[in-house]
Short mmCIF file of C-alpha atoms and ligand atoms in Angstrom, two decimals:
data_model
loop_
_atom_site.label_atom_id
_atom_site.label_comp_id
_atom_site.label_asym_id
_atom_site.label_seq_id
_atom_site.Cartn_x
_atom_site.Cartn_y
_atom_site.Cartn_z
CA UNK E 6 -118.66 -128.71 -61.69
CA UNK E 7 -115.19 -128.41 -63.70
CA UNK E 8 -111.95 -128.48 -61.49
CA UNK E 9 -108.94 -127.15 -63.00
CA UNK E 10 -105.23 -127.27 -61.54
CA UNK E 11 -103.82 -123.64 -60.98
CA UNK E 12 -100.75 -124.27 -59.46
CA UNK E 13 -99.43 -127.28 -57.00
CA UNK E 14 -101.85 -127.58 -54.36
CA UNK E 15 -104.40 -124.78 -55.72
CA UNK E 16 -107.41 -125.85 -57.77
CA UNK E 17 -110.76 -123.54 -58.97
CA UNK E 18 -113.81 -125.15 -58.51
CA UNK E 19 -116.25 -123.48 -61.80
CA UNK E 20 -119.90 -123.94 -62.16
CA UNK E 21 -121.85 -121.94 -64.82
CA UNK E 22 -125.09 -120.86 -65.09
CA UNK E 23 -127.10 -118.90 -67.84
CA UNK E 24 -130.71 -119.57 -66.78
CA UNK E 25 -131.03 -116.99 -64.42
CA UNK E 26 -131.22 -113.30 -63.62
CA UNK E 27 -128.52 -111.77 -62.08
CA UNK E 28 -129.47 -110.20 -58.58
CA UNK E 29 -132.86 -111.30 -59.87
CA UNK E 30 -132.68 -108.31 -62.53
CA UNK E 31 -129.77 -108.76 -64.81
CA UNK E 32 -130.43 -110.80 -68.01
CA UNK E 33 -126.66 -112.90 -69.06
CA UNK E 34 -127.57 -113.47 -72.69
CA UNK E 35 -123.79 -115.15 -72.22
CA UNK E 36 -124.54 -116.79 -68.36
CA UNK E 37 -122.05 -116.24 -65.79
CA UNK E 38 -119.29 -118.29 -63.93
CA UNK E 39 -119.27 -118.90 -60.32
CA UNK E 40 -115.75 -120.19 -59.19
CA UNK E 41 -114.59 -121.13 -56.00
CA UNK E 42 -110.69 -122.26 -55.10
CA UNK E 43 -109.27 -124.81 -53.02
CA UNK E 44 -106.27 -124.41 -51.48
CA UNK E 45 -104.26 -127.50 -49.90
CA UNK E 46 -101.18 -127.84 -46.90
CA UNK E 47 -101.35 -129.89 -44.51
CA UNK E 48 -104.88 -128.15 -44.04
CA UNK E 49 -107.59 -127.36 -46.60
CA UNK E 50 -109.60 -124.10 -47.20
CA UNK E 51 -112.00 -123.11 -49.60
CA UNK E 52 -112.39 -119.55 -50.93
CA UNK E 53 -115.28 -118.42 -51.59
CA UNK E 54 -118.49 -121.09 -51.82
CA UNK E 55 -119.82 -123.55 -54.32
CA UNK E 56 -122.58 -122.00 -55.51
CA UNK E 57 -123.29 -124.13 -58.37
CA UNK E 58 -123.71 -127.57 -56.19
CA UNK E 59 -126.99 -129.09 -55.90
CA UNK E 60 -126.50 -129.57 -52.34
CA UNK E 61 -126.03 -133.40 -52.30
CA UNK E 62 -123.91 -134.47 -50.38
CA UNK E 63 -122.71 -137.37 -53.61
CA UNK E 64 -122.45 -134.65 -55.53
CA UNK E 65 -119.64 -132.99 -53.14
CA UNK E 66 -117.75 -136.36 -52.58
CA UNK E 67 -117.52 -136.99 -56.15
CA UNK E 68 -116.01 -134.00 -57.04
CA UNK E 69 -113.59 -133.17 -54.76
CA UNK E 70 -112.66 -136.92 -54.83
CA UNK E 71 -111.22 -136.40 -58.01
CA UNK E 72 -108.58 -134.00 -56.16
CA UNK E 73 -108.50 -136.19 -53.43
CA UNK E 74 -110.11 -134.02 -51.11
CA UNK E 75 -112.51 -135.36 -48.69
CA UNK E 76 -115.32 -132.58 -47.76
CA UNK E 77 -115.25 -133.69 -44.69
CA UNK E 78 -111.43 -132.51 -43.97
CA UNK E 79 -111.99 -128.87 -45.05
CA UNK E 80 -111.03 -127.36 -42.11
CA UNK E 81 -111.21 -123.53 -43.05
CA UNK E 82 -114.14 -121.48 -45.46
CA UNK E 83 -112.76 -118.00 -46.48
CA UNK E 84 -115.53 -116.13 -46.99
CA UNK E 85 -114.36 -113.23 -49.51
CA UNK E 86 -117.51 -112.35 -49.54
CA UNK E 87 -120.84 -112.64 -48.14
CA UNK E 88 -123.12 -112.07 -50.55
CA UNK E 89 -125.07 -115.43 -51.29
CA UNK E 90 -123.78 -115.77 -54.77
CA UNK E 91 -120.81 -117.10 -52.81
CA UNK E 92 -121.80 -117.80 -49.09
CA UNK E 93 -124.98 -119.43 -50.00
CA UNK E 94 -123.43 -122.90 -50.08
CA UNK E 95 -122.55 -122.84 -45.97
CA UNK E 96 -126.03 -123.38 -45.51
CA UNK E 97 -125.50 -127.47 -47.45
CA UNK E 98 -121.93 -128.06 -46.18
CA UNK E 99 -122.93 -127.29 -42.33
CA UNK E 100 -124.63 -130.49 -42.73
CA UNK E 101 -121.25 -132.42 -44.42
CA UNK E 102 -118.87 -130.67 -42.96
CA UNK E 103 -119.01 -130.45 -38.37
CA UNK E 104 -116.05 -128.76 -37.85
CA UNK E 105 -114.99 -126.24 -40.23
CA UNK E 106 -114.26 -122.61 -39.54
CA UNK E 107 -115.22 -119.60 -41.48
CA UNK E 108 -112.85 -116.68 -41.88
CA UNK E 109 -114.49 -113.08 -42.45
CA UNK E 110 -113.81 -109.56 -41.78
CA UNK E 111 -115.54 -108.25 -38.60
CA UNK E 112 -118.53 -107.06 -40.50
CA UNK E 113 -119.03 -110.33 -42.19
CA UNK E 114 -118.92 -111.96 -39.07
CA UNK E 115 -122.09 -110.29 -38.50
CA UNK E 116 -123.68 -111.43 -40.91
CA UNK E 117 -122.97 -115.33 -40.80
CA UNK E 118 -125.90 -115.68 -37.87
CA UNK E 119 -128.57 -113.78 -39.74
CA UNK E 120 -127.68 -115.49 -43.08
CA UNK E 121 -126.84 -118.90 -41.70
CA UNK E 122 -127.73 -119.26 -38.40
CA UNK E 123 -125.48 -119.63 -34.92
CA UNK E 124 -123.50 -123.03 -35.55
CA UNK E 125 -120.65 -121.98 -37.27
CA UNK E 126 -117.64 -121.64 -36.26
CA UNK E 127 -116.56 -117.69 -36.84
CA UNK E 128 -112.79 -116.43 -37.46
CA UNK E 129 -112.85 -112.47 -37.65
CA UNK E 130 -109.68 -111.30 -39.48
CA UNK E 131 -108.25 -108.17 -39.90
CA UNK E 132 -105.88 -106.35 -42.65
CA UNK E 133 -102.48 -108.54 -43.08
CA UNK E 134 -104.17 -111.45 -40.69
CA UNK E 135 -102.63 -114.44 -42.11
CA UNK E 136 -103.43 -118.29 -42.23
CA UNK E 137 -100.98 -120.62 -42.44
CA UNK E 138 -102.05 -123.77 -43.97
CA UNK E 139 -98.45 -125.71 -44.00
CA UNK E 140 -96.55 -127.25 -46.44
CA UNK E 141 -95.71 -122.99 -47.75
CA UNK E 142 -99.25 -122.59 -48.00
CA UNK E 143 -99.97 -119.44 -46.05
CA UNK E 144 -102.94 -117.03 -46.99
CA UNK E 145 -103.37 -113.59 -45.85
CA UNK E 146 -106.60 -111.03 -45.71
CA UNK E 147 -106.64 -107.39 -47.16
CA UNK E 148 -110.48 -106.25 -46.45
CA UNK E 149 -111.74 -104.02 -48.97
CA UNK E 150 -115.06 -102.78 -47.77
CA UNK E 151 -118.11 -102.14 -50.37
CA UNK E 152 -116.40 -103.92 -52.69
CA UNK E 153 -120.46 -104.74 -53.35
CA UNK E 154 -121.12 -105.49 -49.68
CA UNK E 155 -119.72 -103.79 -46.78
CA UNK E 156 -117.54 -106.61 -45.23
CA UNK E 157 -115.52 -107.35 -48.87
CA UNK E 158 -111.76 -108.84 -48.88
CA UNK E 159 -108.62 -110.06 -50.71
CA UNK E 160 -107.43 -113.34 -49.91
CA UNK E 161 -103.41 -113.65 -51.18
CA UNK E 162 -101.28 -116.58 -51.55
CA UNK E 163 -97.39 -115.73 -51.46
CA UNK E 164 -96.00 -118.85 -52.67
CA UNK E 165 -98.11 -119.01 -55.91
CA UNK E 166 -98.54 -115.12 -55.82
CA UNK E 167 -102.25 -115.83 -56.80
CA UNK E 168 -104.92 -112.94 -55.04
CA UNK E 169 -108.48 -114.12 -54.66
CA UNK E 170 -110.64 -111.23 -55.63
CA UNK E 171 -114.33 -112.71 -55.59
CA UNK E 172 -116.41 -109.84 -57.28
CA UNK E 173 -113.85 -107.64 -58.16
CA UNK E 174 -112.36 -108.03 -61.46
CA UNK E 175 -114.96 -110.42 -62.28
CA UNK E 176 -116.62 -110.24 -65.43
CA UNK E 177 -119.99 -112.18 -66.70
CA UNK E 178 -119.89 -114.69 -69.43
CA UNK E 179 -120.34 -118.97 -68.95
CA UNK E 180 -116.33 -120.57 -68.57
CA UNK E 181 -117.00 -123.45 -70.80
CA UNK E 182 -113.93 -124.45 -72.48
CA UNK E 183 -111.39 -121.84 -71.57
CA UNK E 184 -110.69 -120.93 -68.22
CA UNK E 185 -107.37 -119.43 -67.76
CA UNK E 186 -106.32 -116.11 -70.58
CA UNK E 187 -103.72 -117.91 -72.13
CA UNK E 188 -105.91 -120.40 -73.06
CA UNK E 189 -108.44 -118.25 -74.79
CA UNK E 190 -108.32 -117.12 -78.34
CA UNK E 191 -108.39 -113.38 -79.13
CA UNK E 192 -112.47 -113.55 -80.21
CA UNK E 193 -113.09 -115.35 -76.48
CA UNK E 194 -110.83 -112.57 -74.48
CA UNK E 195 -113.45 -109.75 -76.56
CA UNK E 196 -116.41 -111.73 -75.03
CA UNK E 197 -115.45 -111.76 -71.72
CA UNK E 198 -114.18 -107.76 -71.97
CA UNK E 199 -117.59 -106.62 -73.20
CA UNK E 200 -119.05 -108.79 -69.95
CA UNK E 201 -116.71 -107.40 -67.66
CA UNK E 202 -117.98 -104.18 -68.98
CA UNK E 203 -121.42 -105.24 -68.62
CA UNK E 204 -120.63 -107.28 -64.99
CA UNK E 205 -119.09 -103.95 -63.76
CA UNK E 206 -121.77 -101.68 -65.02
CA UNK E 207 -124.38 -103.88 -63.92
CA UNK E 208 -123.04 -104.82 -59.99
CA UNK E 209 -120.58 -102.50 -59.09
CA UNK E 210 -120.71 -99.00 -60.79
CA UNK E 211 -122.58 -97.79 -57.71
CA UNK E 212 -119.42 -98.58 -55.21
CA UNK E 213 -116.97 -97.53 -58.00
CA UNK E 214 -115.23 -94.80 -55.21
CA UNK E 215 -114.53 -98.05 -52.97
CA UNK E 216 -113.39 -100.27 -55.96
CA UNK E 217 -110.51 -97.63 -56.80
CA UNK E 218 -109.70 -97.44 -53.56
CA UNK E 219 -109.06 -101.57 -53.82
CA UNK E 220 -107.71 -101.41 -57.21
CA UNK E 221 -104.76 -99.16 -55.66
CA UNK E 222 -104.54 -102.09 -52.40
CA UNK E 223 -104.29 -104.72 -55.16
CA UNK E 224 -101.65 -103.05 -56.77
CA UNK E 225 -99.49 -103.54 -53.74
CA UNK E 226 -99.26 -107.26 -54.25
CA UNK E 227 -96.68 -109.34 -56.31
CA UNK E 228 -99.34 -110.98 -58.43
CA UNK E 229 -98.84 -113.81 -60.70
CA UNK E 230 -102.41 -114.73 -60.91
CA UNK E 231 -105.89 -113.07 -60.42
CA UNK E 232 -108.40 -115.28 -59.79
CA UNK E 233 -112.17 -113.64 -59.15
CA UNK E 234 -115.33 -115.52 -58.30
CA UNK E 235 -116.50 -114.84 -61.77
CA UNK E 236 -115.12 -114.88 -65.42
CA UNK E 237 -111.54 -116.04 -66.57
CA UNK E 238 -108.69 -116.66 -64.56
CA UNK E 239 -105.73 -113.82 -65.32
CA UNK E 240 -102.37 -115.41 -65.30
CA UNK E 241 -101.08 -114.77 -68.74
CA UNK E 242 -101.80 -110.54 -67.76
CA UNK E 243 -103.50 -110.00 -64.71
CA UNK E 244 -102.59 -106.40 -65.52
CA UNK E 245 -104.99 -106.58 -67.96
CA UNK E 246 -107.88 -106.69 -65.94
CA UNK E 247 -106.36 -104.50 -63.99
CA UNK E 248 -106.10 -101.25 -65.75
CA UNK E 249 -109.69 -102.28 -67.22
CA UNK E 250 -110.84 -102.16 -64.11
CA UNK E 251 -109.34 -98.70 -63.66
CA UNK E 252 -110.59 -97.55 -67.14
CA UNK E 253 -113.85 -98.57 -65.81
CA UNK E 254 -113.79 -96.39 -62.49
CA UNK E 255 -113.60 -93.67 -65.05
CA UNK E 256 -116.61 -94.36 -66.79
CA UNK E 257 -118.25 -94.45 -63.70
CA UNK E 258 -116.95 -90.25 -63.50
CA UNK E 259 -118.30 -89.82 -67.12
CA UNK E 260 -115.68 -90.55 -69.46
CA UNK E 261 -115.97 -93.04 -71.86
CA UNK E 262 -115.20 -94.97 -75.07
CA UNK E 263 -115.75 -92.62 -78.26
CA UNK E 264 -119.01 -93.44 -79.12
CA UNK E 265 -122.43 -92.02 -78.68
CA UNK E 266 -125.36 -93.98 -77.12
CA UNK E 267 -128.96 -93.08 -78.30
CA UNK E 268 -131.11 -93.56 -75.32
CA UNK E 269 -134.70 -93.03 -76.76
CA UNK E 270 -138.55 -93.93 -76.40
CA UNK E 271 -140.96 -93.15 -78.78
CA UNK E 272 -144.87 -93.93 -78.64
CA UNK E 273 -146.20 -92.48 -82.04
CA UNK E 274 -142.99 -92.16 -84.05
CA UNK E 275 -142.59 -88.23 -83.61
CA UNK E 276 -139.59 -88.84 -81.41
CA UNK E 277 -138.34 -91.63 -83.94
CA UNK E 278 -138.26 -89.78 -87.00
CA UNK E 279 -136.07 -87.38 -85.06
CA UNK E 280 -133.86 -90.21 -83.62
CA UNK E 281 -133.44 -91.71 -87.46
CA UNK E 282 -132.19 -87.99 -88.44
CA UNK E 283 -129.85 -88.05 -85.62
CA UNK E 284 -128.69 -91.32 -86.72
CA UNK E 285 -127.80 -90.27 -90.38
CA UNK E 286 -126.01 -87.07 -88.80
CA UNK E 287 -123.40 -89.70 -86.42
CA UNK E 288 -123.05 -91.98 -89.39
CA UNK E 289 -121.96 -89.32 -91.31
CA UNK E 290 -119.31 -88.23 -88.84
CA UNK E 291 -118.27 -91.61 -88.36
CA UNK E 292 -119.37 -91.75 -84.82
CA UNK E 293 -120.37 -95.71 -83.34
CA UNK E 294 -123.94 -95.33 -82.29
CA UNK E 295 -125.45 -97.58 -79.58
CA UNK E 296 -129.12 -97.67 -80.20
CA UNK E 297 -130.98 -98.38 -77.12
CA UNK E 298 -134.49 -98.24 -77.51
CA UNK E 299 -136.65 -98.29 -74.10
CA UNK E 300 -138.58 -100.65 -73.24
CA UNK E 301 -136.87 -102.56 -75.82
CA UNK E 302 -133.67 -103.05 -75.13
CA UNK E 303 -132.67 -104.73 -71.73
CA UNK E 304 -131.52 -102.83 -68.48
CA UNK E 305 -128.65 -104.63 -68.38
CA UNK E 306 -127.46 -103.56 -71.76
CA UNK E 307 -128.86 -100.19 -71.17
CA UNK E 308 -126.98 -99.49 -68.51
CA UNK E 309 -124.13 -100.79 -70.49
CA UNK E 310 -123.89 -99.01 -72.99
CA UNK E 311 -124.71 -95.27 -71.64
CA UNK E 312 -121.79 -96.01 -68.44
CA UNK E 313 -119.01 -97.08 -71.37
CA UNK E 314 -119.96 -93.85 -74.37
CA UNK E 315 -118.39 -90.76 -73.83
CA UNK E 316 -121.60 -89.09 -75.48
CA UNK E 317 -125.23 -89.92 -74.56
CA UNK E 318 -128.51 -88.76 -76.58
CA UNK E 319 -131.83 -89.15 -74.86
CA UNK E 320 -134.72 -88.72 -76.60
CA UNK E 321 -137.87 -88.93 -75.33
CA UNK E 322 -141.79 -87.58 -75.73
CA UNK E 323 -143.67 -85.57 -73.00
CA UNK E 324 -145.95 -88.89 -71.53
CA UNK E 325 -148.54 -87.19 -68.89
CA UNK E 326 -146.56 -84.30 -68.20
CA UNK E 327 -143.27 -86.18 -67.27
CA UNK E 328 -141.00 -88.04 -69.45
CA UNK E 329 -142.21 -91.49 -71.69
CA UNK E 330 -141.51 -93.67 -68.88
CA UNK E 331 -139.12 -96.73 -69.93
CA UNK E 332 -136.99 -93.78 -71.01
CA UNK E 333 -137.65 -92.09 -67.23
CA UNK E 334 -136.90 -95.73 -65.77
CA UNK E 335 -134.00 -96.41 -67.57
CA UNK E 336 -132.82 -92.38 -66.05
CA UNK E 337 -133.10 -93.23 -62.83
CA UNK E 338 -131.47 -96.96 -63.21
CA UNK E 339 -128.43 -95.02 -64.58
CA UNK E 340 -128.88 -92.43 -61.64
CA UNK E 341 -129.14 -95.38 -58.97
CA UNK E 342 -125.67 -96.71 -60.45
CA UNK E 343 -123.99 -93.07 -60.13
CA UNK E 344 -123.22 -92.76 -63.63
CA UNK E 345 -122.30 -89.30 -63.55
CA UNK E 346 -120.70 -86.57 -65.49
CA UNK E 347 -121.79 -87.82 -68.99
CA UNK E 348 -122.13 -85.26 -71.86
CA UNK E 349 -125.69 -85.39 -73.12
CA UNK E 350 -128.12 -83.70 -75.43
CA UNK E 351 -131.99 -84.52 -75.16
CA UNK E 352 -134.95 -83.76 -78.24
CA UNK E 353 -138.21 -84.91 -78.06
CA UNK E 354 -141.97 -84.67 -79.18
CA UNK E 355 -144.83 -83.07 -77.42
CA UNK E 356 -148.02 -82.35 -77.92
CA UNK E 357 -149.60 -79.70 -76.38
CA UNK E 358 -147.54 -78.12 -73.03
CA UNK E 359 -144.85 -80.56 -72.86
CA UNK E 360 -142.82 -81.53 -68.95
CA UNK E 361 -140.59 -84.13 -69.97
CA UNK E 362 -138.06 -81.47 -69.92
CA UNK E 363 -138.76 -80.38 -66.08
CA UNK E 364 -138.81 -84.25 -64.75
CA UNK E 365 -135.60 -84.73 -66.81
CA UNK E 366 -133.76 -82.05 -64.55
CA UNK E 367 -135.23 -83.61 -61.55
CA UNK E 368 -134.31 -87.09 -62.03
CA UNK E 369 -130.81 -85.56 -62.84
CA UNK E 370 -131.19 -83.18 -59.81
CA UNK E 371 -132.08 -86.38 -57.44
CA UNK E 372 -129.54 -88.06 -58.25
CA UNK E 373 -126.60 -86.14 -58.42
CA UNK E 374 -125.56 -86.80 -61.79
CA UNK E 375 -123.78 -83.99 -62.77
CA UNK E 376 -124.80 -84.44 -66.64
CA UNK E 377 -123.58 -81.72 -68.82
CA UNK E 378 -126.81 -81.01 -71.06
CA UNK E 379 -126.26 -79.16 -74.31
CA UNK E 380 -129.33 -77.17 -74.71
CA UNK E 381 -132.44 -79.33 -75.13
CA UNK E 382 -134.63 -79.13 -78.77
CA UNK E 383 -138.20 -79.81 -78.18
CA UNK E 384 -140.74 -79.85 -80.64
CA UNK E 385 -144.35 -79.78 -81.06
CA UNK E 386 -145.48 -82.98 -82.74
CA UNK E 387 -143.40 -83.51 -85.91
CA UNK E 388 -139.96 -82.06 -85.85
CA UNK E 389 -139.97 -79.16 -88.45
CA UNK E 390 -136.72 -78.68 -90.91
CA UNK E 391 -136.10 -75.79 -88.17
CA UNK E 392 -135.93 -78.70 -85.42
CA UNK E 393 -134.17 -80.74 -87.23
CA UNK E 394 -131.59 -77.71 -87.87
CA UNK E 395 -131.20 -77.20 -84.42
CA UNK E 396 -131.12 -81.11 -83.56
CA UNK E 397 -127.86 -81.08 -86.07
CA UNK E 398 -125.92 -78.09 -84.60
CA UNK E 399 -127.25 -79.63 -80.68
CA UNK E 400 -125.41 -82.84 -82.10
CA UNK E 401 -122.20 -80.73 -83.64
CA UNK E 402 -122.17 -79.71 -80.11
CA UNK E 403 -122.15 -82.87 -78.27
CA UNK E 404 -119.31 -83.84 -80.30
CA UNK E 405 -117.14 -81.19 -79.31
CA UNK E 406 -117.72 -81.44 -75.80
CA UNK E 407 -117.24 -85.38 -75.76
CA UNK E 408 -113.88 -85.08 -77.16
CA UNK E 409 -112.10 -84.36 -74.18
CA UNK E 410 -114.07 -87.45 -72.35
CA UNK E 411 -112.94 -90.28 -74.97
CA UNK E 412 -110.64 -92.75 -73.13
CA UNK E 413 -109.30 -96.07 -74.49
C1 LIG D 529 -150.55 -91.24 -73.10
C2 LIG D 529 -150.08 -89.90 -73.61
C3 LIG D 529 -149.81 -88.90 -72.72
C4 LIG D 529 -149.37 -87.64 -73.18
N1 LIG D 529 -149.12 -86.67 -72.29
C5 LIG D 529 -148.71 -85.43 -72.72
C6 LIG D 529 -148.49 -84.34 -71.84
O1 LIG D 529 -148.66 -84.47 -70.63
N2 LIG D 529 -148.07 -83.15 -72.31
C7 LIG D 529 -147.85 -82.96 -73.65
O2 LIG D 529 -147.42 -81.88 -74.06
N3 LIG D 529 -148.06 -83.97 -74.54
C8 LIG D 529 -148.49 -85.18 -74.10
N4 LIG D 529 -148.72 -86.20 -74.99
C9 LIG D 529 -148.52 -85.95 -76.40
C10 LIG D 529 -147.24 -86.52 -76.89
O3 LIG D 529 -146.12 -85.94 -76.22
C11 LIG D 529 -147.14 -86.24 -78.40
O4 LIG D 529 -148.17 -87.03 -79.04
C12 LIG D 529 -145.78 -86.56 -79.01
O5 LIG D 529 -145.79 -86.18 -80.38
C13 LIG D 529 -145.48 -88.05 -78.90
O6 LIG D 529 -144.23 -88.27 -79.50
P1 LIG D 529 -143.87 -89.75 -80.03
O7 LIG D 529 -144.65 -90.00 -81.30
O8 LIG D 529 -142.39 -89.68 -80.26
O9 LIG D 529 -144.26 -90.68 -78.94
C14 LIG D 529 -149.18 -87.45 -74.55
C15 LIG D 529 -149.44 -88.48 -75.44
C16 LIG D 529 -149.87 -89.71 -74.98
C17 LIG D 529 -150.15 -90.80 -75.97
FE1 LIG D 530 -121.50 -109.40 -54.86
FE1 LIG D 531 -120.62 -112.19 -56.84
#
């Protein structure tokens, strides 16, 4: 566990993990932080849990002895949020820690007893509630529900102007070094961008209406510092993370960075050759091509890369008369997240009657996506020069009707 000072009386708490899945699904090829913050008056609360302690009870003493903090004395546990990625730690420090109290919003409260059981002692707070710790520490709740999870909240601190944002504007990525942006050199603040991307694509596209909706409450504070439950600390520019946050609400509605991401499957090649063709034709226009081969490539980065390009390419083969289907998986991943609005164009191979085309518009149809299709080019077996014609003008197409979806 590292513990870093972030202002008199206000220290994070970082563990970091990279040999897991995220949600049980989501590779971190980079890991992922899982911070916590103590905040110290004359009383103490923790925000947000410890995830990374082992759960003995040494373990605890040691390090919050180094801050002179007795786990014991924590008298208040602000649960931003319940999900156990954060809460999961209440479970260890009931059996420290007699007397605490745990402050939630009113649906969070309801969830304590089914996660935790009934001996903990519950503080339901509502919008502008406020705690005051003493000695000017005085903390105050802004719920922001489906932030993730229904019951999701703020915490703010006035006197260091710090807001505690637990999953929003986190990002993935290990802290291992660096913790803070001003510490980080240019190359490290890339990394954790491109996992922020990934983090936001990967946990909370789906609730990307309810994030807005808290990006506009956080807006309302004086912030000096943003400090989430995972990735770097913002106090050089917590705007930064801030309007990438709101860039990413956008991609969530379809627009995206100018690039075009090949989504493709191919069992025999057919589809391939195609793909390879289509390749040569972006190159040529100087267009940044994500290649995501399915089953290949990783959901995580799948998902990735289509919610962040302005212009998507599927190509798939008719498989059983339905889609190939990694490339039919990977649809309806992208579907589950709401990814909607994107500019597409889809070729593929078939071989005798084809359907990949019919469960394409029903996966699309299911799910509300809203995808602008320019008109499909499907091809029996190898793609003929004619195809391949119609592949290039399909692709002139896409181009066009991307442009006025490119956001930086
Ligand atoms: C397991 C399997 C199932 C297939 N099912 C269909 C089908 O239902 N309808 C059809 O038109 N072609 C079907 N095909 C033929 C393929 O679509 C055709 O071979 C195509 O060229 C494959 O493209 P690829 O080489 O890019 O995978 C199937 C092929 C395989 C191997
Ligand atoms: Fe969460
Ligand atoms: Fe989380």
């Amino acid at each position: 566990m590292n513990i870093k000072e972030m202002s008199q009386g206000i220290h994070m708490l970082s563990m970091s993990i990279d040999d897991m899945l995220f949600e049980g699904m989501w590779e971190l090829p980079h890991g992922v932080s899982l911070n916590s913050f103590i905040v110290k008056g004359e009383k103490t609360a923790i925000i947000d849990g410890i995830i990374g302690w082992d759960g003995v009870p040494e373990t605890l003493y040691k390090s919050l002895g180094e801050i002179d903090i007795n786990p014991e004395e924590i008298d208040y546990v602000i649960v931003n949020h319940m999900e156990p990625d954060h809460s999961g730690w209440l479970e260890n420090f009931k059996k420290i820690n007699k007397n605490f109290t745990v402050l939630v919003t009113q649906k969070g409260g309801q969830m304590i007893e089914p996660f935790y059981g009934d001996s903990v002692n519950i503080q339901v707070v509502k919008e502008g509630d406020s705690l005051d710790l003493g000695d000017g520490k005085v903390l105050t709740f802004h719920p922001t529900p489906n932030v993730h999870w229904p019951e999701t909240m703020l915490t703010y601190e006035a006197s260091s102007k710090t807001l505690f944002t637990c999953d929003m504007y986190g990002a993935f990525g290990s802290l291992k070094n660096h913790y803070f942006d001003d510490e980080m050199t240019e190359e490290e603040m890339n990394l954790y961008e491109e996992e922020a991307k990934r983090y936001f694509s990967n946990v909370l596209a789906t609730f990307s209406m309810m994030v807005e909706k808290a990006i506009k409450k956080s807006k309302e504070f004086d912030i000096a510092v943003i400090a989430p439950g995972h990735g770097p600390i913002y106090r050089d520019n917590p705007q930064k993370i801030i309007k990438d946050y709101e860039k990413y609400c956008q991609f969530s509605k379809g627009y995206g960075e100018n690039e075009i991401t090949i989504l493709w499957g191919s069992m025999y090649g057919m589809t391939q050759k195609a793909v390879d063709y289509a390749k040569d034709i972006l190159k040529n226009q100087g267009i940044k091509v994500n290649d995501i081969q399915m089953p290949q490539a990783s959901q995580s980065e799948m998902v990735t890369s289509v919610f962040k390009s302005a212009g998507i390419i599927l190509a798939t083969p008719t498989y059983e008369y339905k889609m190939y289907p990694p490339v039919a998986h990977a649809l309806d991943e992208l579907g589950r997240k709401r990814i909607a609005n994107k500019e597409v164009f889809r070729f593929g191979s078939y071989g005798w009657s084809g359907g990949a085309e019919k469960e394409l518009a029903q996966i699309i149809e299911n799910h509300k996506m809203k995808w602008n299709f320019v008109e499909s080019v499907e091809f029996n077996g190898k793609a003929e020069e004619s195809d391949l014609s119609k592949i290039e003008s399909a692709i002139h197409q896409l181009i066009e009707n991307m442009k006025n979806k490119v956001i930086n």
